Amino acid sequence: MTNINFSRLWGNAGRLWMGVIAAVALVVGVLVTLTEGASATRPVDIGDAESYGVVAGVSVNNTNLTTVTGDLGISPAKTLTGFPPGTINGDRQLGNATAAAVKADVVAAYNDIAGRTADATVAAQLGGTTKGPGLYDSAGGGFAINGTLVLDAQGDPDAIFIFRADTLTTTRVSNISLVRGAQADNVFWQLSDTASLGIYSTFRGNVLAQRTVTVNFGASVDGRIFSLNGSVNTTGTDSIPATHIAIPNDPPTATTLTSSRNPSQRGQPVTFTATVVAVSGQLIPAGEVVFKDGSTALGSVFLNRTGRAVFTTSSLDRGQHRIVAVYLGGDTFDHEAMIHHAPSKSDPVLQIIN
């Protein structure tokens, strides 16, 4: 679950409301029955562009304080302005062979999406809606986000979301909320024209636009900004926090699964315990774990304060069952900082029911 970043505006009060609103979003994600989208949407390969926060064809231009966490590339041109005062926490590849190769991978990803068949055509206004996995075309030619767009992976951290349109416009303080395993790495915005991300907006996903992409004052981007044949223009802030573009880099986790009794008798309760730990550091992950029998979800439980989720069932039929626990990722407070842990899946437990 990923929370709305109101703390950039409201300080401690924002952080309080952030938790309340995120909890409501999660409940909505659990209860809503979606008819749009398709869970089988295949991944999008961006190749060597994976480490790049910004790629442009013509130029990258910045004013004031903007931070790019990730590499930056420009091809075939090489015009870079406004860094400093902006900062780039990564390599700069400007008009060289490396930039050309990265740009080619972005173009290939764009063309891959362009050649796919949409799962649904939806209204241009995405704010106030919840979308499941799938490829969405815009009924109006462009997409807009006014308010919050909730992307619900429905318990699958590998779920892919693709939005395809001419343009994308997000309004001031708009937000994209990722729930039930949705990952910014798996969200793509393919645009035949331009994109504009609003003042203090919170944006998640990868923008692949043909023309100019504008990132406005105070916007926070968890993803990547690619302009194939245009420029990326960023307006930084006058003070910290800066306008921010960062490639997704959630701390990895590991999930293990045990069974209370194996083999067991049909109708006899069996308890499965999933334990989720951070690969590094002492912070205990929080969030939801889905227990699956093959591809069938048996149920879900939230981690307790020790990082364990306990699920009991007596509904398994006779035979062998490959049970896995899927941690969907989640937010944990580290003092005042919010850490979003990456999802992980356990090795299967072969449960035998006699």
mmCIF file of C-alpha atoms in Angstrom:
data_model
loop_
_atom_site.group_PDB
_atom_site.id
_atom_site.type_symbol
_atom_site.label_atom_id
_atom_site.label_comp_id
_atom_site.label_asym_id
_atom_site.label_seq_id
_atom_site.Cartn_x
_atom_site.Cartn_y
_atom_site.Cartn_z
ATOM 1 C CA MET A 1 0.000 0.000 0.000
ATOM 2 C CA THR A 2 1.374 3.426 -0.934
ATOM 3 C CA ASN A 3 0.208 6.531 0.905
ATOM 4 C CA ILE A 4 -0.723 10.002 -0.333
ATOM 5 C CA ASN A 5 2.187 12.370 0.125
ATOM 6 C CA PHE A 6 0.338 15.199 1.861
ATOM 7 C CA SER A 7 3.198 15.602 4.365
ATOM 8 C CA ARG A 8 5.038 17.687 1.752
ATOM 9 C CA LEU A 9 2.396 20.361 2.307
ATOM 10 C CA TRP A 10 0.973 19.960 5.765
ATOM 11 C CA GLY A 11 3.793 18.653 7.981
ATOM 12 C CA ASN A 12 2.707 16.608 10.985
ATOM 13 C CA ALA A 13 -0.992 17.179 10.323
ATOM 14 C CA GLY A 14 -0.514 15.916 6.784
ATOM 15 C CA ARG A 15 1.145 12.750 8.033
ATOM 16 C CA LEU A 16 -1.827 12.049 10.338
ATOM 17 C CA TRP A 17 -4.353 12.412 7.531
ATOM 18 C CA MET A 18 -2.087 10.472 5.205
ATOM 19 C CA GLY A 19 -2.524 7.365 7.313
ATOM 20 C CA VAL A 20 -6.294 7.790 7.553
ATOM 21 C CA ILE A 21 -6.789 8.306 3.831
ATOM 22 C CA ALA A 22 -4.459 5.434 2.913
ATOM 23 C CA ALA A 23 -6.418 3.105 5.186
ATOM 24 C CA VAL A 24 -9.651 4.080 3.455
ATOM 25 C CA ALA A 25 -8.016 3.525 0.060
ATOM 26 C CA LEU A 26 -6.947 0.046 1.120
ATOM 27 C CA VAL A 27 -10.456 -0.880 2.220
ATOM 28 C CA VAL A 28 -11.777 0.303 -1.118
ATOM 29 C CA GLY A 29 -9.104 -1.761 -2.870
ATOM 30 C CA VAL A 30 -10.125 -4.873 -0.965
ATOM 31 C CA LEU A 31 -13.898 -4.542 -1.416
ATOM 32 C CA VAL A 32 -14.284 -3.163 -4.933
ATOM 33 C CA THR A 33 -15.132 -5.563 -7.742
ATOM 34 C CA LEU A 34 -13.465 -4.401 -10.931
ATOM 35 C CA THR A 35 -14.774 -5.106 -14.394
ATOM 36 C CA GLU A 36 -12.167 -3.144 -16.324
ATOM 37 C CA GLY A 37 -8.643 -4.268 -17.180
ATOM 38 C CA ALA A 38 -6.979 -7.637 -17.475
ATOM 39 C CA SER A 39 -4.632 -9.310 -15.027
ATOM 40 C CA ALA A 40 -2.705 -11.026 -17.840
ATOM 41 C CA THR A 41 -1.264 -7.827 -19.337
ATOM 42 C CA ARG A 42 2.336 -8.696 -20.159
ATOM 43 C CA PRO A 43 5.296 -6.684 -18.808
ATOM 44 C CA VAL A 44 6.901 -3.776 -20.647
ATOM 45 C CA ASP A 45 10.678 -4.054 -21.135
ATOM 46 C CA ILE A 46 12.492 -0.707 -20.965
ATOM 47 C CA GLY A 47 15.920 -2.325 -21.241
ATOM 48 C CA ASP A 48 18.897 -0.183 -20.294
ATOM 49 C CA ALA A 49 16.573 2.722 -19.471
ATOM 50 C CA GLU A 50 15.699 1.048 -16.170
ATOM 51 C CA SER A 51 18.334 3.037 -14.250
ATOM 52 C CA TYR A 52 17.300 6.354 -15.843
ATOM 53 C CA GLY A 53 15.005 8.826 -14.114
ATOM 54 C CA VAL A 54 14.942 11.192 -17.105
ATOM 55 C CA VAL A 55 15.486 10.662 -20.847
ATOM 56 C CA ALA A 56 14.833 13.309 -23.509
ATOM 57 C CA GLY A 57 15.332 13.690 -27.226
ATOM 58 C CA VAL A 58 16.012 17.447 -27.369
ATOM 59 C CA SER A 59 16.865 18.879 -23.939
ATOM 60 C CA VAL A 60 16.362 18.761 -20.192
ATOM 61 C CA ASN A 61 15.734 22.181 -18.622
ATOM 62 C CA ASN A 62 15.360 23.046 -14.953
ATOM 63 C CA THR A 63 14.878 26.047 -12.694
ATOM 64 C CA ASN A 64 15.541 26.172 -8.931
ATOM 65 C CA LEU A 65 15.727 23.058 -6.723
ATOM 66 C CA THR A 66 14.956 19.770 -8.448
ATOM 67 C CA THR A 67 16.434 16.399 -7.568
ATOM 68 C CA VAL A 68 16.727 13.557 -10.063
ATOM 69 C CA THR A 69 17.520 10.244 -8.383
ATOM 70 C CA GLY A 70 18.673 8.042 -11.236
ATOM 71 C CA ASP A 71 20.638 8.512 -14.430
ATOM 72 C CA LEU A 72 19.833 11.214 -17.005
ATOM 73 C CA GLY A 73 20.204 10.858 -20.765
ATOM 74 C CA ILE A 74 19.623 13.044 -23.831
ATOM 75 C CA SER A 75 19.756 11.805 -27.438
ATOM 76 C CA PRO A 76 20.319 12.764 -30.195
ATOM 77 C CA ALA A 77 20.769 16.295 -28.775
ATOM 78 C CA LYS A 78 22.687 17.042 -25.577
ATOM 79 C CA THR A 79 21.335 20.291 -24.097
ATOM 80 C CA LEU A 80 21.167 20.222 -20.296
ATOM 81 C CA THR A 81 20.393 23.420 -18.355
ATOM 82 C CA GLY A 82 19.667 24.211 -14.718
ATOM 83 C CA PHE A 83 21.837 21.512 -13.097
ATOM 84 C CA PRO A 84 22.945 23.139 -10.807
ATOM 85 C CA PRO A 85 20.949 24.381 -8.946
ATOM 86 C CA GLY A 86 19.213 21.075 -9.671
ATOM 87 C CA THR A 87 21.024 17.876 -8.679
ATOM 88 C CA ILE A 88 21.378 14.534 -10.442
ATOM 89 C CA ASN A 89 22.114 11.528 -8.260
ATOM 90 C CA GLY A 90 23.316 9.360 -11.120
ATOM 91 C CA ASP A 91 25.227 9.423 -14.384
ATOM 92 C CA ARG A 92 24.778 11.946 -17.186
ATOM 93 C CA GLN A 93 24.831 10.655 -20.755
ATOM 94 C CA LEU A 94 24.499 13.522 -23.222
ATOM 95 C CA GLY A 95 24.417 12.975 -26.968
ATOM 96 C CA ASN A 96 26.740 9.973 -26.906
ATOM 97 C CA ALA A 97 26.476 6.302 -27.858
ATOM 98 C CA THR A 98 25.258 5.273 -24.402
ATOM 99 C CA ALA A 99 22.445 7.824 -24.534
ATOM 100 C CA ALA A 100 21.502 6.646 -28.041
ATOM 101 C CA ALA A 101 21.254 3.018 -26.872
ATOM 102 C CA VAL A 102 19.090 3.985 -23.899
ATOM 103 C CA LYS A 103 16.867 6.115 -26.118
ATOM 104 C CA ALA A 104 16.473 3.166 -28.521
ATOM 105 C CA ASP A 105 15.221 1.006 -25.645
ATOM 106 C CA VAL A 106 12.666 3.685 -24.700
ATOM 107 C CA VAL A 107 11.472 3.867 -28.321
ATOM 108 C CA ALA A 108 11.162 0.071 -28.440
ATOM 109 C CA ALA A 109 9.050 0.089 -25.267
ATOM 110 C CA TYR A 110 6.854 2.875 -26.679
ATOM 111 C CA ASN A 111 6.296 0.957 -29.922
ATOM 112 C CA ASP A 112 5.562 -2.251 -28.007
ATOM 113 C CA ILE A 113 2.752 -0.530 -26.107
ATOM 114 C CA ALA A 114 1.475 1.150 -29.275
ATOM 115 C CA GLY A 115 1.027 -2.249 -30.935
ATOM 116 C CA ARG A 116 -1.056 -3.798 -28.169
ATOM 117 C CA THR A 117 -4.818 -4.207 -28.013
ATOM 118 C CA ALA A 118 -6.586 -2.263 -25.274
ATOM 119 C CA ASP A 119 -8.514 -4.086 -22.572
ATOM 120 C CA ALA A 120 -10.882 -1.158 -22.060
ATOM 121 C CA THR A 121 -11.634 2.382 -23.195
ATOM 122 C CA VAL A 122 -12.402 4.612 -20.227
ATOM 123 C CA ALA A 123 -13.369 8.176 -19.468
ATOM 124 C CA ALA A 124 -10.586 10.727 -19.712
ATOM 125 C CA GLN A 125 -10.909 11.804 -16.059
ATOM 126 C CA LEU A 126 -9.145 9.209 -13.924
ATOM 127 C CA GLY A 127 -9.318 11.114 -10.645
ATOM 128 C CA GLY A 128 -11.756 9.562 -8.190
ATOM 129 C CA THR A 129 -11.622 6.151 -9.882
ATOM 130 C CA THR A 130 -10.074 2.763 -9.098
ATOM 131 C CA LYS A 131 -8.483 0.761 -11.872
ATOM 132 C CA GLY A 132 -7.318 -2.851 -11.895
ATOM 133 C CA PRO A 133 -4.513 -4.273 -14.031
ATOM 134 C CA GLY A 134 -4.813 -3.870 -17.793
ATOM 135 C CA LEU A 135 -4.276 -1.591 -20.774
ATOM 136 C CA TYR A 136 -6.592 1.425 -20.917
ATOM 137 C CA ASP A 137 -7.284 3.768 -23.830
ATOM 138 C CA SER A 138 -8.856 7.189 -23.304
ATOM 139 C CA ALA A 139 -12.342 7.837 -24.617
ATOM 140 C CA GLY A 140 -11.478 11.528 -25.001
ATOM 141 C CA GLY A 141 -8.014 11.331 -26.523
ATOM 142 C CA GLY A 142 -6.280 12.473 -23.332
ATOM 143 C CA PHE A 143 -6.122 11.487 -19.672
ATOM 144 C CA ALA A 144 -6.508 13.795 -16.673
ATOM 145 C CA ILE A 145 -6.107 13.211 -12.940
ATOM 146 C CA ASN A 146 -7.995 15.586 -10.650
ATOM 147 C CA GLY A 147 -7.966 14.086 -7.163
ATOM 148 C CA THR A 148 -6.751 10.548 -6.527
ATOM 149 C CA LEU A 149 -6.436 7.657 -8.954
ATOM 150 C CA VAL A 150 -6.255 4.314 -7.126
ATOM 151 C CA LEU A 151 -4.444 1.464 -8.889
ATOM 152 C CA ASP A 152 -5.413 -1.896 -7.353
ATOM 153 C CA ALA A 153 -3.161 -4.866 -8.195
ATOM 154 C CA GLN A 154 -5.691 -7.229 -6.588
ATOM 155 C CA GLY A 155 -3.016 -9.177 -4.724
ATOM 156 C CA ASP A 156 -0.559 -9.555 -7.617
ATOM 157 C CA PRO A 157 2.689 -7.527 -7.261
ATOM 158 C CA ASP A 158 3.523 -8.322 -10.898
ATOM 159 C CA ALA A 159 0.308 -6.711 -12.195
ATOM 160 C CA ILE A 160 0.828 -4.323 -15.128
ATOM 161 C CA PHE A 161 -1.074 -1.055 -15.634
ATOM 162 C CA ILE A 162 -0.854 0.770 -18.979
ATOM 163 C CA PHE A 163 -2.613 4.017 -19.860
ATOM 164 C CA ARG A 164 -2.462 5.035 -23.530
ATOM 165 C CA ALA A 165 -3.583 8.450 -24.808
ATOM 166 C CA ASP A 166 -2.543 11.596 -26.640
ATOM 167 C CA THR A 167 -1.908 13.717 -23.542
ATOM 168 C CA LEU A 168 -1.788 13.501 -19.750
ATOM 169 C CA THR A 169 -2.554 16.365 -17.366
ATOM 170 C CA THR A 170 -2.531 16.080 -13.584
ATOM 171 C CA THR A 171 -3.874 18.897 -11.432
ATOM 172 C CA ARG A 172 -2.491 20.569 -8.338
ATOM 173 C CA VAL A 173 -2.065 18.148 -5.393
ATOM 174 C CA SER A 174 -3.419 15.245 -7.437
ATOM 175 C CA ASN A 175 -2.268 11.771 -6.446
ATOM 176 C CA ILE A 176 -1.828 8.216 -7.670
ATOM 177 C CA SER A 177 -2.306 5.666 -4.881
ATOM 178 C CA LEU A 178 -0.963 2.125 -5.275
ATOM 179 C CA VAL A 179 -2.789 -0.588 -3.312
ATOM 180 C CA ARG A 180 -2.832 -4.384 -2.876
ATOM 181 C CA GLY A 181 0.594 -4.949 -4.437
ATOM 182 C CA ALA A 182 0.634 -2.335 -7.212
ATOM 183 C CA GLN A 183 4.171 -1.161 -8.012
ATOM 184 C CA ALA A 184 5.300 2.095 -9.636
ATOM 185 C CA ASP A 185 7.722 0.093 -11.799
ATOM 186 C CA ASN A 186 4.727 -1.646 -13.396
ATOM 187 C CA VAL A 187 2.734 1.486 -14.314
ATOM 188 C CA PHE A 188 3.167 2.988 -17.791
ATOM 189 C CA TRP A 189 1.784 6.128 -19.440
ATOM 190 C CA GLN A 190 2.224 6.033 -23.226
ATOM 191 C CA LEU A 191 1.412 9.393 -24.807
ATOM 192 C CA SER A 192 1.545 10.412 -28.454
ATOM 193 C CA ASP A 193 1.858 14.085 -27.497
ATOM 194 C CA THR A 194 2.639 15.825 -24.168
ATOM 195 C CA ALA A 195 2.376 15.389 -20.405
ATOM 196 C CA SER A 196 2.091 17.952 -17.610
ATOM 197 C CA LEU A 197 2.348 17.019 -13.923
ATOM 198 C CA GLY A 198 0.668 19.539 -11.624
ATOM 199 C CA ILE A 199 2.020 21.639 -8.761
ATOM 200 C CA TYR A 200 2.605 19.512 -5.638
ATOM 201 C CA SER A 201 1.162 16.465 -7.387
ATOM 202 C CA THR A 202 2.246 12.967 -6.401
ATOM 203 C CA PHE A 203 2.779 10.885 -9.517
ATOM 204 C CA ARG A 204 3.700 7.217 -9.869
ATOM 205 C CA GLY A 205 4.744 5.315 -12.953
ATOM 206 C CA ASN A 206 6.746 5.652 -16.144
ATOM 207 C CA VAL A 207 5.893 8.387 -18.665
ATOM 208 C CA LEU A 208 6.754 7.616 -22.303
ATOM 209 C CA ALA A 209 5.700 10.714 -24.266
ATOM 210 C CA GLN A 210 6.495 11.696 -27.825
ATOM 211 C CA ARG A 211 6.783 15.397 -26.990
ATOM 212 C CA THR A 212 7.456 17.717 -24.065
ATOM 213 C CA VAL A 213 6.947 16.569 -20.488
ATOM 214 C CA THR A 214 6.526 19.297 -17.861
ATOM 215 C CA VAL A 215 7.083 18.591 -14.159
ATOM 216 C CA ASN A 216 5.734 21.537 -12.186
ATOM 217 C CA PHE A 217 6.690 23.166 -8.884
ATOM 218 C CA GLY A 218 6.902 20.746 -5.954
ATOM 219 C CA ALA A 219 5.774 17.653 -7.869
ATOM 220 C CA SER A 220 7.010 14.286 -6.632
ATOM 221 C CA VAL A 221 7.529 11.533 -9.215
ATOM 222 C CA ASP A 222 8.051 7.916 -8.173
ATOM 223 C CA GLY A 223 8.990 6.560 -11.574
ATOM 224 C CA ARG A 224 10.591 7.808 -14.793
ATOM 225 C CA ILE A 225 10.068 10.697 -17.215
ATOM 226 C CA PHE A 226 10.866 9.945 -20.867
ATOM 227 C CA SER A 227 10.335 12.347 -23.790
ATOM 228 C CA LEU A 228 11.212 10.621 -27.045
ATOM 229 C CA ASN A 229 11.297 13.611 -29.401
ATOM 230 C CA GLY A 230 10.930 16.600 -27.104
ATOM 231 C CA SER A 231 12.188 18.126 -23.872
ATOM 232 C CA VAL A 232 11.737 17.464 -20.179
ATOM 233 C CA ASN A 233 11.137 20.749 -18.339
ATOM 234 C CA THR A 234 11.171 20.830 -14.539
ATOM 235 C CA THR A 235 10.296 23.691 -12.207
ATOM 236 C CA GLY A 236 12.040 23.293 -8.888
ATOM 237 C CA THR A 237 11.129 24.776 -5.534
ATOM 238 C CA ASP A 238 12.759 27.662 -3.686
ATOM 239 C CA SER A 239 13.593 25.492 -0.681
ATOM 240 C CA ILE A 240 13.540 21.909 0.548
ATOM 241 C CA PRO A 241 11.622 19.720 -0.218
ATOM 242 C CA ALA A 242 12.640 19.989 -3.857
ATOM 243 C CA THR A 243 10.721 18.917 -6.925
ATOM 244 C CA HIS A 244 11.693 15.257 -7.148
ATOM 245 C CA ILE A 245 11.987 12.552 -9.805
ATOM 246 C CA ALA A 246 13.174 9.207 -8.455
ATOM 247 C CA ILE A 247 13.337 5.756 -9.986
ATOM 248 C CA PRO A 248 11.533 3.201 -7.779
ATOM 249 C CA ASN A 249 13.947 1.736 -5.267
ATOM 250 C CA ASP A 250 11.909 0.133 -2.479
ATOM 251 C CA PRO A 251 13.928 -1.802 0.121
ATOM 252 C CA PRO A 252 13.753 -5.547 -0.698
ATOM 253 C CA THR A 253 12.141 -8.112 1.581
ATOM 254 C CA ALA A 254 12.195 -11.893 2.028
ATOM 255 C CA THR A 255 9.141 -14.015 2.871
ATOM 256 C CA THR A 256 9.146 -17.497 4.394
ATOM 257 C CA LEU A 257 6.189 -19.828 5.008
ATOM 258 C CA THR A 258 5.580 -22.656 7.473
ATOM 259 C CA SER A 259 2.692 -25.057 8.103
ATOM 260 C CA SER A 260 1.388 -26.112 11.507
ATOM 261 C CA ARG A 261 0.873 -29.754 10.436
ATOM 262 C CA ASN A 262 1.809 -31.561 7.290
ATOM 263 C CA PRO A 263 0.353 -33.959 6.295
ATOM 264 C CA SER A 264 -3.091 -33.282 7.733
ATOM 265 C CA GLN A 265 -6.583 -34.714 7.452
ATOM 266 C CA ARG A 266 -9.369 -33.304 5.301
ATOM 267 C CA GLY A 267 -11.466 -30.888 7.362
ATOM 268 C CA GLN A 268 -8.703 -30.493 9.925
ATOM 269 C CA PRO A 269 -7.572 -26.886 10.493
ATOM 270 C CA VAL A 270 -4.125 -26.067 9.112
ATOM 271 C CA THR A 271 -2.348 -22.875 10.101
ATOM 272 C CA PHE A 272 0.123 -21.224 7.756
ATOM 273 C CA THR A 273 2.509 -18.615 9.122
ATOM 274 C CA ALA A 274 4.276 -16.160 6.821
ATOM 275 C CA THR A 275 7.257 -14.229 8.138
ATOM 276 C CA VAL A 276 8.441 -11.134 6.267
ATOM 277 C CA VAL A 277 11.806 -9.501 6.973
ATOM 278 C CA ALA A 278 13.740 -6.654 5.407
ATOM 279 C CA VAL A 279 16.796 -7.893 3.511
ATOM 280 C CA SER A 280 18.853 -5.202 5.234
ATOM 281 C CA GLY A 281 18.281 -3.070 8.308
ATOM 282 C CA GLN A 282 16.223 -3.670 11.424
ATOM 283 C CA LEU A 283 12.915 -2.130 10.361
ATOM 284 C CA ILE A 284 10.024 -4.631 10.465
ATOM 285 C CA PRO A 285 7.872 -4.500 7.305
ATOM 286 C CA ALA A 286 4.143 -3.841 7.501
ATOM 287 C CA GLY A 287 1.371 -4.632 5.070
ATOM 288 C CA GLU A 288 -0.760 -7.438 3.649
ATOM 289 C CA VAL A 289 0.101 -11.065 2.863
ATOM 290 C CA VAL A 290 -1.997 -13.125 0.436
ATOM 291 C CA PHE A 291 -1.997 -16.913 0.872
ATOM 292 C CA LYS A 292 -2.403 -18.811 -2.397
ATOM 293 C CA ASP A 293 -3.014 -22.417 -3.395
ATOM 294 C CA GLY A 294 -1.362 -22.330 -6.806
ATOM 295 C CA SER A 295 -3.037 -19.364 -8.502
ATOM 296 C CA THR A 296 -6.098 -19.414 -6.215
ATOM 297 C CA ALA A 297 -6.159 -16.930 -3.349
ATOM 298 C CA LEU A 298 -7.217 -18.586 -0.100
ATOM 299 C CA GLY A 299 -7.280 -15.387 1.936
ATOM 300 C CA SER A 300 -5.164 -12.498 3.174
ATOM 301 C CA VAL A 301 -3.885 -11.301 6.543
ATOM 302 C CA PHE A 302 -2.000 -8.200 7.641
ATOM 303 C CA LEU A 303 1.407 -8.542 9.261
ATOM 304 C CA ASN A 304 1.517 -8.097 13.016
ATOM 305 C CA ARG A 305 4.156 -6.074 14.836
ATOM 306 C CA THR A 306 6.631 -8.947 14.648
ATOM 307 C CA GLY A 307 6.355 -9.212 10.861
ATOM 308 C CA ARG A 308 4.193 -12.354 10.856
ATOM 309 C CA ALA A 309 0.858 -13.122 9.221
ATOM 310 C CA VAL A 310 -1.096 -16.165 10.458
ATOM 311 C CA PHE A 311 -3.794 -17.784 8.306
ATOM 312 C CA THR A 312 -5.877 -20.852 9.227
ATOM 313 C CA THR A 313 -8.030 -22.887 6.863
ATOM 314 C CA SER A 314 -9.873 -26.220 6.932
ATOM 315 C CA SER A 315 -11.203 -26.029 3.367
ATOM 316 C CA LEU A 316 -8.397 -27.795 1.483
ATOM 317 C CA ASP A 317 -9.477 -30.939 -0.396
ATOM 318 C CA ARG A 318 -7.579 -34.209 -0.399
ATOM 319 C CA GLY A 319 -4.354 -34.204 -2.380
ATOM 320 C CA GLN A 320 -1.255 -32.065 -2.691
ATOM 321 C CA HIS A 321 -1.401 -28.289 -2.508
ATOM 322 C CA ARG A 322 1.407 -25.839 -3.376
ATOM 323 C CA ILE A 323 0.834 -23.070 -0.859
ATOM 324 C CA VAL A 324 2.707 -19.769 -1.217
ATOM 325 C CA ALA A 325 2.612 -16.539 0.754
ATOM 326 C CA VAL A 326 2.814 -13.300 -1.255
ATOM 327 C CA TYR A 327 3.781 -10.146 0.627
ATOM 328 C CA LEU A 328 2.252 -7.214 -1.259
ATOM 329 C CA GLY A 329 4.661 -4.586 0.036
ATOM 330 C CA GLY A 330 3.722 -1.862 2.453
ATOM 331 C CA ASP A 331 4.563 1.305 4.352
ATOM 332 C CA THR A 332 6.369 1.416 7.680
ATOM 333 C CA PHE A 333 7.285 4.493 9.680
ATOM 334 C CA ASP A 334 10.989 4.875 10.493
ATOM 335 C CA HIS A 335 10.633 7.710 12.999
ATOM 336 C CA GLU A 336 9.057 10.443 10.802
ATOM 337 C CA ALA A 337 10.155 8.916 7.487
ATOM 338 C CA MET A 338 7.843 6.601 5.565
ATOM 339 C CA ILE A 339 9.569 3.509 4.135
ATOM 340 C CA HIS A 340 7.792 1.448 1.478
ATOM 341 C CA HIS A 341 9.067 -2.129 1.440
ATOM 342 C CA ALA A 342 9.087 -4.088 -1.813
ATOM 343 C CA PRO A 343 6.923 -7.206 -2.236
ATOM 344 C CA SER A 344 8.258 -10.758 -2.052
ATOM 345 C CA LYS A 345 6.993 -14.319 -2.364
ATOM 346 C CA SER A 346 7.806 -17.399 -0.298
ATOM 347 C CA ASP A 347 8.993 -20.710 -1.588
ATOM 348 C CA PRO A 348 6.020 -23.086 -1.886
ATOM 349 C CA VAL A 349 5.027 -25.411 0.941
ATOM 350 C CA LEU A 350 3.714 -28.722 -0.417
ATOM 351 C CA GLN A 351 0.766 -29.333 1.876
ATOM 352 C CA ILE A 352 -0.608 -32.906 1.821
ATOM 353 C CA ILE A 353 -4.236 -33.482 2.773
ATOM 354 C CA ASN A 354 -5.244 -37.114 3.461
#
